[in-house]
Amino acid sequence: MELTRKDLLKMSVLGAAAVTLPLERSVNASSALASRIAESALPRPFTTAFTKPPVIRPVRSDATTDYYRVSMEPTTVEVIPGLRTEMWGYNGLVPGPTFQIAQGRRTVVRQINNLPAVHPVLQYTPWTSVHLHGSASLPEYDGYASDITNPGQYKDYHYPNWQPARTLWYHDHGVHHTAENVFMGLAGQYQLTDPLERSLPIPHGEYDVPLIVSDKMFNSDGSLLFSTNDNAGFYGDVILVNGRPWPVMKVKRRKYRFRILNASPSRSYNWSLDSGDTMAVIATDAGLMPTPQYVRSFRHGVAERYEVVIDFAKYRPGQRIVLRNASPKNNINFTNTNKVMAFDVVADAFSTVDNAVPASLNPGQATMLLKESDAVKTRTLNFIREHGQWTINGTTWEDIVRSGFTKVIAGPKIDDVEIWELRNPSGGWHHPAHIHFIDFRVLSRNGRPALPHELGAKDVVFLGENESVRLLIKFDQGRGKYMVHCHNLVHEDHDMMTQFEIRDDTTPADDPFSDPARWLPEGPL
Ligand code: C2O
Ligand code: CU
Ligand code: CU
């Protein structure tokens, strides 16, 4: 087979797509990095002003539903001083506009793919599939990876918004190009509120702030640099918060609530304040925790959302507090990836309303009230590397495609409660594991209680090196097939993704994955 110039270009940039190569994490090993911009040309931390993405308004509304229109399109931004970078954004914004939705209102979002016919560097066709992560959407509106919209096409996505208040996010999920598309900028927040959330005296409005964190790497001409690091992941040397590198936010002497979303393709973080003070974690992926958890640091994997209250009342005006990142193992780090943003305390007047963290937030959280004894089945999902591919129980998305989308890893019955045990039997990498549609409770981690910041309902769980977690899940209110995958987007694209089906019939189909003996790989992992 003769390779075209296009193929060669793609191969050199992606390290020969690397699917069959052994995993290496040496950052200098890849020739793709030869064009990486010098560190001296990067912006210096804490020299740009913090901004928030704008809130999107509906184009029209009726009695039950708000209708939105979003165009996915290229935009040019200046992250590297003096250089222009092409990115892709929802409505041309990186990150995309924030949706603020009240529980009970339905939404329809028309997503128009106005991206170029081919990616400017990688030359692939940027088909898209928009996933609202955290929403119990019908399968046809869930951003199923293979349900693609090509450039020039659009799709209307319908969202139910009946779930408890939470921080969701929308991002691209197009099969095999999710990592590149999200790295290009296709991600934004979607905030769902409800009467309980509104009634609590926690920070609202001006003091309720999205922090969308991602990392990028650049070529010397300012363009984004794509290196999968032999399929370990995309890792950048520049940390963006809401699209700005290491920004500085002015804060008044009161409590702020930060909705932290890790929208990085692969990087996990471990947050702390350089003051050493505690932060109150008040919400996890699926909304308010039963009670706040006070921590000095916590681990945050890709796609997880944590709402954190930081109290700046005890600092004097003029003081600077830095949000730091003590990186979890097996990330690729650079000079300034150990810091994220800074808060400069100012003496300005402020409202004292909604300036509290009640000791009880959401004691009735339904997922957190599920009991282990309600479970009718236990399943095991191994997140493993096999024959040079990322797999779940040896299955890849390619297997799902080849089955005509009939193959499933589990077929729980509607309303059943199950325990899913997720395992990462490797010391060499971690996986942020995500299950679509449902919320879960973390029952245990490595046979011990869940970590304090995980004591709320979630949809992504961090599977650290040689870790296993037991999750309690109720498959209610749904029918059909949904994805489960690693949210390290490079792992997901190559090809650590499968699906399960919520069934409402009484005759379960053959489910080979319920029997570990039938799929456990032979030999060392
Ligand atoms: Cu955040 Cu399957 O996605
Ligand atoms: Cu999701
Ligand atoms: Cu992974």
Coordinates of C-alpha atoms and ligand atoms in Angstrom, one line a residue:
M1 CA 0.0 0.0 0.0
E2 CA 1.3 3.4 -0.9
L3 CA 1.1 6.1 1.7
T4 CA 0.1 9.5 0.5
R5 CA 1.7 12.7 1.8
K6 CA -1.4 13.1 3.9
D7 CA -1.0 9.7 5.5
L8 CA 2.7 10.4 6.3
L9 CA 1.9 13.7 7.8
K10 CA -0.8 12.1 10.0
M11 CA 1.6 9.3 11.0
S12 CA 4.4 11.7 12.0
V13 CA 2.1 13.8 14.0
L14 CA 0.4 11.0 15.8
G15 CA 3.5 8.9 16.2
A16 CA 2.4 6.4 13.6
A17 CA -1.0 6.2 15.4
A18 CA 0.9 3.9 17.8
V19 CA -1.9 1.4 18.3
T20 CA 0.5 -1.5 18.2
L21 CA 3.5 0.1 19.8
P22 CA 4.4 -0.5 23.4
L23 CA 3.5 2.3 25.7
E24 CA 6.2 4.8 26.5
R25 CA 5.9 8.0 28.4
S26 CA 9.1 9.8 27.5
V27 CA 8.1 13.2 26.3
N28 CA 11.2 13.7 24.2
A29 CA 10.9 10.4 22.4
S30 CA 8.4 11.7 19.9
S31 CA 9.7 13.5 16.9
A32 CA 6.3 15.3 16.8
L33 CA 7.6 17.4 19.7
A34 CA 10.5 18.8 17.7
S35 CA 8.3 21.8 16.7
R36 CA 7.2 22.5 20.3
I37 CA 7.4 26.2 21.1
A38 CA 10.2 27.2 23.5
E39 CA 9.1 27.5 27.1
S40 CA 10.5 31.0 27.1
A41 CA 7.9 32.0 24.6
L42 CA 5.0 30.8 26.7
P43 CA 2.8 33.2 28.7
R44 CA 4.0 33.7 32.2
P45 CA 1.7 32.4 35.0
F46 CA -0.6 35.0 36.6
T47 CA -0.3 37.7 33.9
T48 CA -3.7 37.4 32.3
A49 CA -7.1 38.4 33.8
F50 CA -9.7 35.7 34.7
T51 CA -12.8 35.6 32.6
K52 CA -16.1 33.6 32.6
P53 CA -17.7 32.2 29.5
P54 CA -20.9 34.0 28.6
V55 CA -24.3 32.5 29.4
I56 CA -26.2 31.4 26.3
R57 CA -29.8 32.6 25.7
P58 CA -32.5 30.6 24.0
V59 CA -33.5 31.7 20.4
R60 CA -37.1 31.0 21.4
S61 CA -39.2 29.4 24.2
D62 CA -42.6 27.9 24.6
A63 CA -44.6 26.6 27.5
T64 CA -42.4 23.6 28.2
T65 CA -39.2 24.1 26.2
D66 CA -36.3 26.5 25.5
Y67 CA -34.7 26.2 22.1
Y68 CA -31.0 27.0 21.5
R69 CA -28.8 27.2 18.4
V70 CA -25.1 26.5 18.5
S71 CA -22.6 26.6 15.7
M72 CA -19.4 24.6 16.0
E73 CA -16.9 26.7 14.2
P74 CA -13.2 27.7 14.0
T75 CA -11.9 30.7 16.0
T76 CA -8.6 32.4 16.3
V77 CA -7.3 33.1 19.8
E78 CA -4.1 34.5 21.3
V79 CA -2.8 32.4 24.1
I80 CA 0.9 32.7 23.2
P81 CA 1.8 36.4 23.3
G82 CA 2.0 37.6 19.7
L83 CA 0.9 34.4 18.0
R84 CA -2.5 33.3 16.7
T85 CA -3.9 29.8 17.4
E86 CA -6.8 28.2 15.5
M87 CA -9.2 26.5 17.9
W88 CA -12.7 25.2 17.5
G89 CA -15.5 26.4 19.7
Y90 CA -19.2 26.1 20.3
N91 CA -20.4 29.4 18.8
G92 CA -16.7 30.0 18.2
L93 CA -16.0 30.3 21.9
V94 CA -13.3 28.3 23.9
P95 CA -14.7 27.1 26.2
G96 CA -18.3 27.2 24.9
P97 CA -21.1 29.3 26.4
T98 CA -22.6 28.3 29.7
F99 CA -26.1 26.9 29.8
Q100 CA -28.1 27.8 32.9
I101 CA -31.2 25.7 33.0
A102 CA -34.0 25.3 35.6
Q103 CA -35.1 21.7 36.4
G104 CA -38.3 20.9 34.7
R105 CA -37.7 23.0 31.6
R106 CA -36.9 21.0 28.5
T107 CA -34.2 22.1 26.2
V108 CA -33.6 21.5 22.5
V109 CA -30.2 22.4 21.2
R110 CA -29.5 22.6 17.5
Q111 CA -25.9 21.8 17.0
I112 CA -24.6 22.9 13.6
N113 CA -21.3 21.5 12.4
N114 CA -19.7 24.5 10.7
L115 CA -16.2 23.0 11.0
P116 CA -13.9 22.8 8.0
A117 CA -14.1 19.8 5.7
V118 CA -10.8 18.5 7.1
H119 CA -8.7 19.3 10.2
P120 CA -6.0 21.9 9.3
V121 CA -3.1 19.7 10.7
L122 CA -4.3 16.1 11.1
Q123 CA -6.4 16.1 7.9
Y124 CA -9.3 14.0 9.3
T125 CA -12.9 14.8 8.7
P126 CA -14.2 16.6 11.8
W127 CA -17.5 14.8 12.3
T128 CA -19.1 15.5 15.6
S129 CA -21.4 14.0 18.2
V130 CA -22.4 16.2 21.0
H131 CA -22.7 14.6 24.5
L132 CA -24.3 16.3 27.4
H133 CA -22.3 14.6 30.1
G134 CA -24.3 14.1 33.3
S135 CA -27.7 14.1 31.6
A136 CA -30.1 11.2 31.5
S137 CA -30.8 11.8 27.8
L138 CA -32.5 9.3 25.5
P139 CA -30.0 7.2 23.6
E140 CA -30.7 9.1 20.3
Y141 CA -29.7 12.4 22.0
D142 CA -26.8 11.1 24.1
G143 CA -24.0 11.9 21.7
Y144 CA -23.4 8.2 20.9
A145 CA -19.9 8.2 19.4
S146 CA -20.9 6.6 16.1
D147 CA -24.0 8.9 15.7
I148 CA -22.0 11.4 13.8
T149 CA -22.8 14.8 12.2
N150 CA -20.5 15.8 9.3
P151 CA -19.4 19.3 8.4
G152 CA -22.4 21.1 6.8
Q153 CA -24.9 19.0 8.8
Y154 CA -26.8 19.7 12.0
K155 CA -28.6 17.7 14.7
D156 CA -31.2 18.7 17.3
Y157 CA -30.5 17.4 20.7
H158 CA -33.4 17.1 23.2
Y159 CA -32.6 17.2 26.9
P160 CA -35.1 16.3 29.7
N161 CA -33.6 18.2 32.7
W162 CA -35.6 16.3 35.3
Q163 CA -32.5 15.4 37.4
P164 CA -31.3 17.0 40.6
A165 CA -29.3 20.2 40.2
R166 CA -25.7 19.6 39.0
T167 CA -22.9 20.8 36.9
L168 CA -23.0 19.0 33.6
W169 CA -20.8 19.7 30.6
Y170 CA -21.2 19.3 26.9
H171 CA -18.4 18.1 24.7
D172 CA -17.6 16.4 21.5
H173 CA -17.8 12.6 21.4
G174 CA -17.3 11.9 17.7
V175 CA -15.9 8.4 17.2
H176 CA -12.1 8.2 17.1
H177 CA -11.6 12.0 17.1
T178 CA -13.0 12.9 20.5
A179 CA -9.5 13.8 21.9
E180 CA -8.6 16.0 19.0
N181 CA -12.0 17.7 18.9
V182 CA -12.0 18.4 22.6
F183 CA -8.4 19.5 22.5
M184 CA -9.4 22.0 19.8
G185 CA -11.8 23.5 22.2
L186 CA -15.2 21.8 21.9
A187 CA -16.3 21.8 25.5
G188 CA -18.5 23.9 27.8
Q189 CA -20.6 23.9 31.0
Y190 CA -24.3 23.2 31.4
Q191 CA -25.6 24.1 34.9
L192 CA -28.9 22.6 36.1
T193 CA -30.5 24.2 39.1
D194 CA -33.5 23.1 41.2
P195 CA -35.5 24.5 44.2
L196 CA -33.2 22.8 46.8
E197 CA -30.1 24.2 45.3
R198 CA -31.6 27.7 45.0
S199 CA -32.9 27.6 48.6
L200 CA -29.5 26.9 50.2
P201 CA -27.4 29.8 51.5
I202 CA -24.4 28.7 49.4
P203 CA -22.8 31.2 47.0
H204 CA -25.0 32.1 44.0
G205 CA -24.8 34.5 41.1
E206 CA -21.6 36.5 41.0
Y207 CA -20.1 34.2 43.6
D208 CA -20.9 31.0 41.7
V209 CA -18.0 30.7 39.2
P210 CA -17.2 28.0 36.6
L211 CA -13.6 26.9 36.4
I212 CA -13.1 24.9 33.2
V213 CA -9.5 23.6 33.3
S214 CA -7.6 22.2 30.3
D215 CA -4.1 21.9 29.2
K216 CA -2.6 22.7 25.7
M217 CA 0.7 22.4 23.9
F218 CA 1.8 24.6 21.0
N219 CA 4.1 24.6 18.0
S220 CA 6.5 27.4 17.4
D221 CA 4.1 29.0 14.9
G222 CA 1.3 29.1 17.6
S223 CA -0.7 26.2 16.2
L224 CA -1.8 23.5 18.6
L225 CA 0.6 20.5 18.9
F226 CA -0.9 17.1 18.8
S227 CA 1.0 14.3 20.4
T228 CA -0.6 11.3 21.9
N229 CA 2.7 10.3 23.5
D230 CA 2.3 6.8 22.1
N231 CA -1.3 6.7 23.1
A232 CA -0.7 7.6 26.8
G233 CA -2.6 10.9 26.3
F234 CA -2.5 14.5 25.2
Y235 CA -0.5 16.5 27.7
G236 CA 0.1 20.3 27.5
D237 CA 2.6 22.6 29.1
V238 CA 0.1 25.5 29.3
I239 CA -2.8 25.3 31.8
L240 CA -5.9 27.2 30.7
V241 CA -8.8 28.2 33.0
N242 CA -11.8 29.3 31.0
G243 CA -9.5 29.6 28.0
R244 CA -6.9 31.9 29.7
P245 CA -3.4 30.7 30.7
W246 CA -2.9 30.7 34.5
P247 CA -5.3 33.6 35.0
V248 CA -5.6 35.9 38.1
M249 CA -9.0 36.4 39.5
K250 CA -9.8 39.3 41.9
V251 CA -11.9 38.0 44.9
K252 CA -13.7 39.8 47.7
R253 CA -13.3 38.8 51.3
R254 CA -16.1 36.2 51.4
K255 CA -17.0 32.7 50.2
Y256 CA -17.0 31.8 46.5
R257 CA -18.3 28.6 45.0
F258 CA -16.2 27.2 42.1
R259 CA -17.6 24.6 39.7
I260 CA -14.4 22.9 38.7
L261 CA -14.6 20.9 35.5
N262 CA -11.5 19.0 34.4
A263 CA -11.9 19.3 30.6
S264 CA -8.4 18.3 29.9
P265 CA -8.1 15.4 27.4
S266 CA -5.9 13.3 29.7
R267 CA -4.4 15.2 32.6
S268 CA -5.5 14.6 36.2
Y269 CA -4.9 17.1 39.0
N270 CA -4.5 17.2 42.7
W271 CA -5.7 20.6 43.9
S272 CA -4.5 22.5 47.0
L273 CA -4.2 26.2 48.1
D274 CA -0.7 27.5 48.7
S275 CA -2.1 28.9 52.0
G276 CA -2.6 25.3 53.1
D277 CA -6.2 26.1 54.0
T278 CA -9.1 23.8 53.6
M279 CA -11.7 23.9 50.8
A280 CA -15.3 22.7 51.3
V281 CA -16.4 20.2 48.6
I282 CA -20.2 20.7 48.4
A283 CA -21.1 18.9 45.1
T284 CA -19.8 16.1 42.9
D285 CA -20.6 15.1 39.3
A286 CA -24.3 14.5 40.0
G287 CA -25.0 17.4 42.3
L288 CA -25.0 18.4 46.0
M289 CA -23.5 16.0 48.5
P290 CA -25.4 15.0 51.5
T291 CA -22.9 16.9 53.7
P292 CA -19.9 19.1 52.8
Q293 CA -16.5 17.6 53.0
Y294 CA -13.6 19.8 54.2
V295 CA -10.3 18.8 52.5
R296 CA -6.8 20.4 52.1
S297 CA -6.3 18.6 48.8
F298 CA -8.1 16.3 46.5
R299 CA -7.6 14.3 43.3
H300 CA -9.6 15.3 40.2
G301 CA -9.7 13.1 37.1
V302 CA -10.7 14.0 33.6
A303 CA -14.5 14.8 33.2
E304 CA -15.2 14.9 37.0
R305 CA -16.9 18.0 38.4
Y306 CA -16.4 19.2 41.9
E307 CA -18.1 22.2 43.4
V308 CA -15.8 23.7 46.0
V309 CA -16.3 26.7 48.4
I310 CA -13.2 28.7 49.2
D311 CA -13.5 31.3 51.9
F312 CA -11.4 34.4 51.3
A313 CA -12.6 36.2 54.4
K314 CA -9.6 35.4 56.4
Y315 CA -7.1 36.9 54.0
R316 CA -6.0 40.5 53.9
P317 CA -6.5 42.7 50.9
G318 CA -3.5 42.5 48.6
Q319 CA -2.9 38.8 49.5
R320 CA -2.5 36.3 46.6
I321 CA -3.7 32.7 47.0
V322 CA -2.5 30.2 44.4
L323 CA -4.5 27.2 43.3
R324 CA -1.8 24.5 43.0
N325 CA -1.7 21.1 41.3
A326 CA 0.3 18.4 43.0
S327 CA 0.1 16.1 40.0
P328 CA -1.1 12.5 40.5
K329 CA 1.3 9.9 39.2
N330 CA 1.7 9.1 35.5
N331 CA 0.9 12.5 34.1
I332 CA 3.5 14.3 31.9
N333 CA 4.5 17.4 33.7
F334 CA 6.2 20.6 32.7
T335 CA 7.7 23.7 34.5
N336 CA 4.4 25.4 35.3
T337 CA 1.9 22.5 35.3
N338 CA 2.1 22.6 39.1
K339 CA 0.0 25.8 39.3
V340 CA -3.4 26.6 37.8
M341 CA -4.6 30.1 38.7
A342 CA -4.3 32.8 41.4
F343 CA -6.8 34.7 43.5
D344 CA -5.9 38.3 44.4
V345 CA -7.9 39.4 47.4
V346 CA -9.4 42.9 47.1
A347 CA -11.0 45.2 49.7
D348 CA -14.2 45.9 47.7
A349 CA -17.6 45.8 49.3
F350 CA -19.6 42.6 48.9
S351 CA -23.0 41.1 49.6
T352 CA -23.2 38.9 52.8
V353 CA -26.2 37.0 51.4
D354 CA -25.5 33.3 50.5
N355 CA -22.2 33.3 52.3
A356 CA -22.5 30.0 54.1
V357 CA -21.8 26.3 53.8
P358 CA -24.6 24.5 55.8
A359 CA -23.6 21.3 57.6
S360 CA -26.4 19.5 55.8
L361 CA -26.8 20.1 52.1
N362 CA -28.8 17.3 50.5
P363 CA -29.6 14.5 53.0
G364 CA -32.2 13.1 50.6
Q365 CA -29.9 12.5 47.7
A366 CA -31.5 9.4 46.2
T367 CA -28.4 7.7 44.8
M368 CA -26.6 8.2 48.1
L369 CA -29.5 6.5 49.9
L370 CA -29.3 3.3 47.8
K371 CA -28.3 0.3 49.9
E372 CA -25.7 -2.3 49.0
S373 CA -28.3 -4.9 50.0
D374 CA -30.6 -3.7 47.2
A375 CA -28.1 -5.0 44.6
V376 CA -29.3 -8.0 42.5
K377 CA -26.0 -8.5 40.6
T378 CA -22.3 -7.8 40.7
R379 CA -20.3 -7.3 37.6
T380 CA -16.6 -6.7 37.0
L381 CA -15.2 -4.3 34.5
N382 CA -11.4 -4.5 34.0
F383 CA -9.8 -1.5 32.4
I384 CA -6.8 -3.2 30.8
R385 CA -4.3 -2.8 28.0
E386 CA -4.4 -5.8 25.8
H387 CA -2.4 -6.5 22.6
G388 CA -1.4 -2.9 22.5
Q389 CA -4.9 -1.6 22.8
W390 CA -6.9 0.0 25.6
T391 CA -9.9 -2.2 26.4
I392 CA -12.6 -2.9 28.9
N393 CA -12.7 -6.6 29.6
G394 CA -10.8 -7.1 26.4
T395 CA -13.5 -5.3 24.4
T396 CA -13.0 -2.2 22.2
W397 CA -15.5 0.1 20.5
E398 CA -14.3 -1.5 17.2
D399 CA -15.9 -4.8 18.5
I400 CA -19.1 -2.9 19.1
V401 CA -19.1 -1.4 15.6
R402 CA -18.3 -4.8 14.1
S403 CA -21.3 -6.3 15.9
G404 CA -23.6 -3.8 14.2
F405 CA -23.9 -2.1 17.6
T406 CA -25.6 -5.2 19.1
K407 CA -22.8 -6.3 21.5
V408 CA -23.2 -5.1 25.1
I409 CA -21.0 -5.6 28.2
A410 CA -24.0 -5.7 30.5
G411 CA -27.8 -5.8 30.2
P412 CA -29.3 -4.7 33.5
K413 CA -33.0 -4.6 33.8
I414 CA -34.8 -1.4 34.3
D415 CA -35.1 -0.4 38.0
D416 CA -32.5 -3.0 39.0
V417 CA -29.7 -2.0 41.4
E418 CA -26.3 -3.5 40.7
I419 CA -22.8 -3.4 42.0
W420 CA -20.1 -2.7 39.3
E421 CA -16.6 -3.4 40.4
L422 CA -14.2 -1.4 38.2
R423 CA -10.5 -2.4 38.3
N424 CA -7.3 -1.1 37.0
P425 CA -4.7 -3.9 37.4
S426 CA -1.8 -1.7 36.2
G427 CA 0.8 0.4 38.0
G428 CA 1.7 2.2 34.9
W429 CA -1.4 4.4 34.2
H430 CA -4.7 5.5 35.6
H431 CA -8.2 5.7 34.0
P432 CA -11.0 8.1 34.7
A433 CA -13.9 5.7 34.2
H434 CA -17.3 7.1 33.0
I435 CA -20.7 5.4 32.8
H436 CA -23.3 7.2 30.7
F437 CA -26.9 7.9 31.8
I438 CA -26.8 6.8 35.4
D439 CA -25.5 8.2 38.6
F440 CA -23.6 6.0 41.1
R441 CA -22.5 5.9 44.7
V442 CA -18.9 4.9 45.4
L443 CA -19.3 2.1 47.9
S444 CA -15.6 1.5 48.4
R445 CA -12.1 2.1 47.0
N446 CA -9.5 -0.6 47.3
G447 CA -11.7 -2.3 50.0
R448 CA -11.8 0.8 52.1
P449 CA -14.3 3.7 52.4
A450 CA -14.6 6.1 49.5
L451 CA -12.4 9.2 49.7
P452 CA -14.1 12.2 51.4
H453 CA -14.5 14.2 48.2
E454 CA -16.2 11.2 46.6
L455 CA -19.1 11.1 49.2
G456 CA -21.6 12.3 46.7
A457 CA -23.3 10.9 43.6
K458 CA -21.0 10.7 40.6
D459 CA -20.7 9.5 37.0
V460 CA -16.9 9.4 36.6
V461 CA -14.6 7.6 39.0
F462 CA -10.9 7.8 39.2
L463 CA -9.2 4.4 38.8
G464 CA -5.7 5.0 40.0
E465 CA -2.8 2.7 39.6
N466 CA -3.7 -0.8 40.9
E467 CA -7.0 0.5 42.3
S468 CA -10.4 -1.0 42.3
V469 CA -13.7 0.7 43.1
R470 CA -17.1 -0.8 43.9
L471 CA -20.0 1.3 42.6
L472 CA -23.7 1.0 43.4
I473 CA -26.0 1.9 40.5
K474 CA -29.7 2.0 40.0
F475 CA -30.8 1.6 36.3
D476 CA -34.0 3.5 36.6
Q477 CA -36.0 5.7 34.2
G478 CA -34.1 4.5 31.1
R479 CA -34.1 2.1 28.2
G480 CA -31.5 1.4 25.6
K481 CA -27.8 1.4 24.9
Y482 CA -25.3 3.7 26.5
M483 CA -21.6 4.0 26.5
V484 CA -19.1 3.2 29.2
H485 CA -15.5 4.3 28.7
C486 CA -12.3 5.7 29.9
H487 CA -12.5 9.5 29.8
N488 CA -8.8 9.9 29.1
L489 CA -9.9 10.8 25.6
V490 CA -6.9 9.3 23.9
H491 CA -7.6 6.0 25.6
E492 CA -11.3 6.3 24.7
D493 CA -10.5 6.9 21.0
H494 CA -8.0 3.9 20.9
D495 CA -10.4 2.2 22.0
M496 CA -11.4 1.8 25.6
M497 CA -15.1 2.1 25.1
T498 CA -18.0 -0.3 25.2
Q499 CA -21.7 -0.1 25.9
F500 CA -24.4 -1.6 28.1
E501 CA -28.1 -1.8 27.6
I502 CA -30.9 -1.1 30.1
R503 CA -33.6 -3.7 29.3
D504 CA -37.2 -3.8 30.2
D505 CA -38.0 -7.3 29.0
T506 CA -38.0 -10.3 31.3
T507 CA -35.8 -12.6 29.2
P508 CA -32.2 -11.4 29.6
A509 CA -30.0 -12.1 26.6
D510 CA -26.8 -14.1 26.9
D511 CA -24.4 -11.9 28.9
P512 CA -20.9 -13.3 28.5
F513 CA -19.3 -10.5 30.5
S514 CA -21.1 -11.5 33.7
D515 CA -18.7 -14.4 34.0
P516 CA -15.1 -13.3 34.5
A517 CA -13.7 -16.7 33.5
R518 CA -14.9 -16.0 30.0
W519 CA -13.1 -12.7 29.4
L520 CA -10.2 -12.5 31.7
P521 CA -7.0 -12.1 29.6
E522 CA -4.3 -14.7 29.8
G523 CA -0.8 -13.9 30.9
P524 CA 0.5 -10.8 32.5
L525 CA -1.4 -7.5 32.0
Ligands
C2O1 CU1 -18.0 13.0 29.0 CU2 -18.9 9.6 27.1 O1 -18.4 11.3 28.0
CU2 CU -21.2 11.1 29.7
CU3 CU -7.8 5.2 30.4

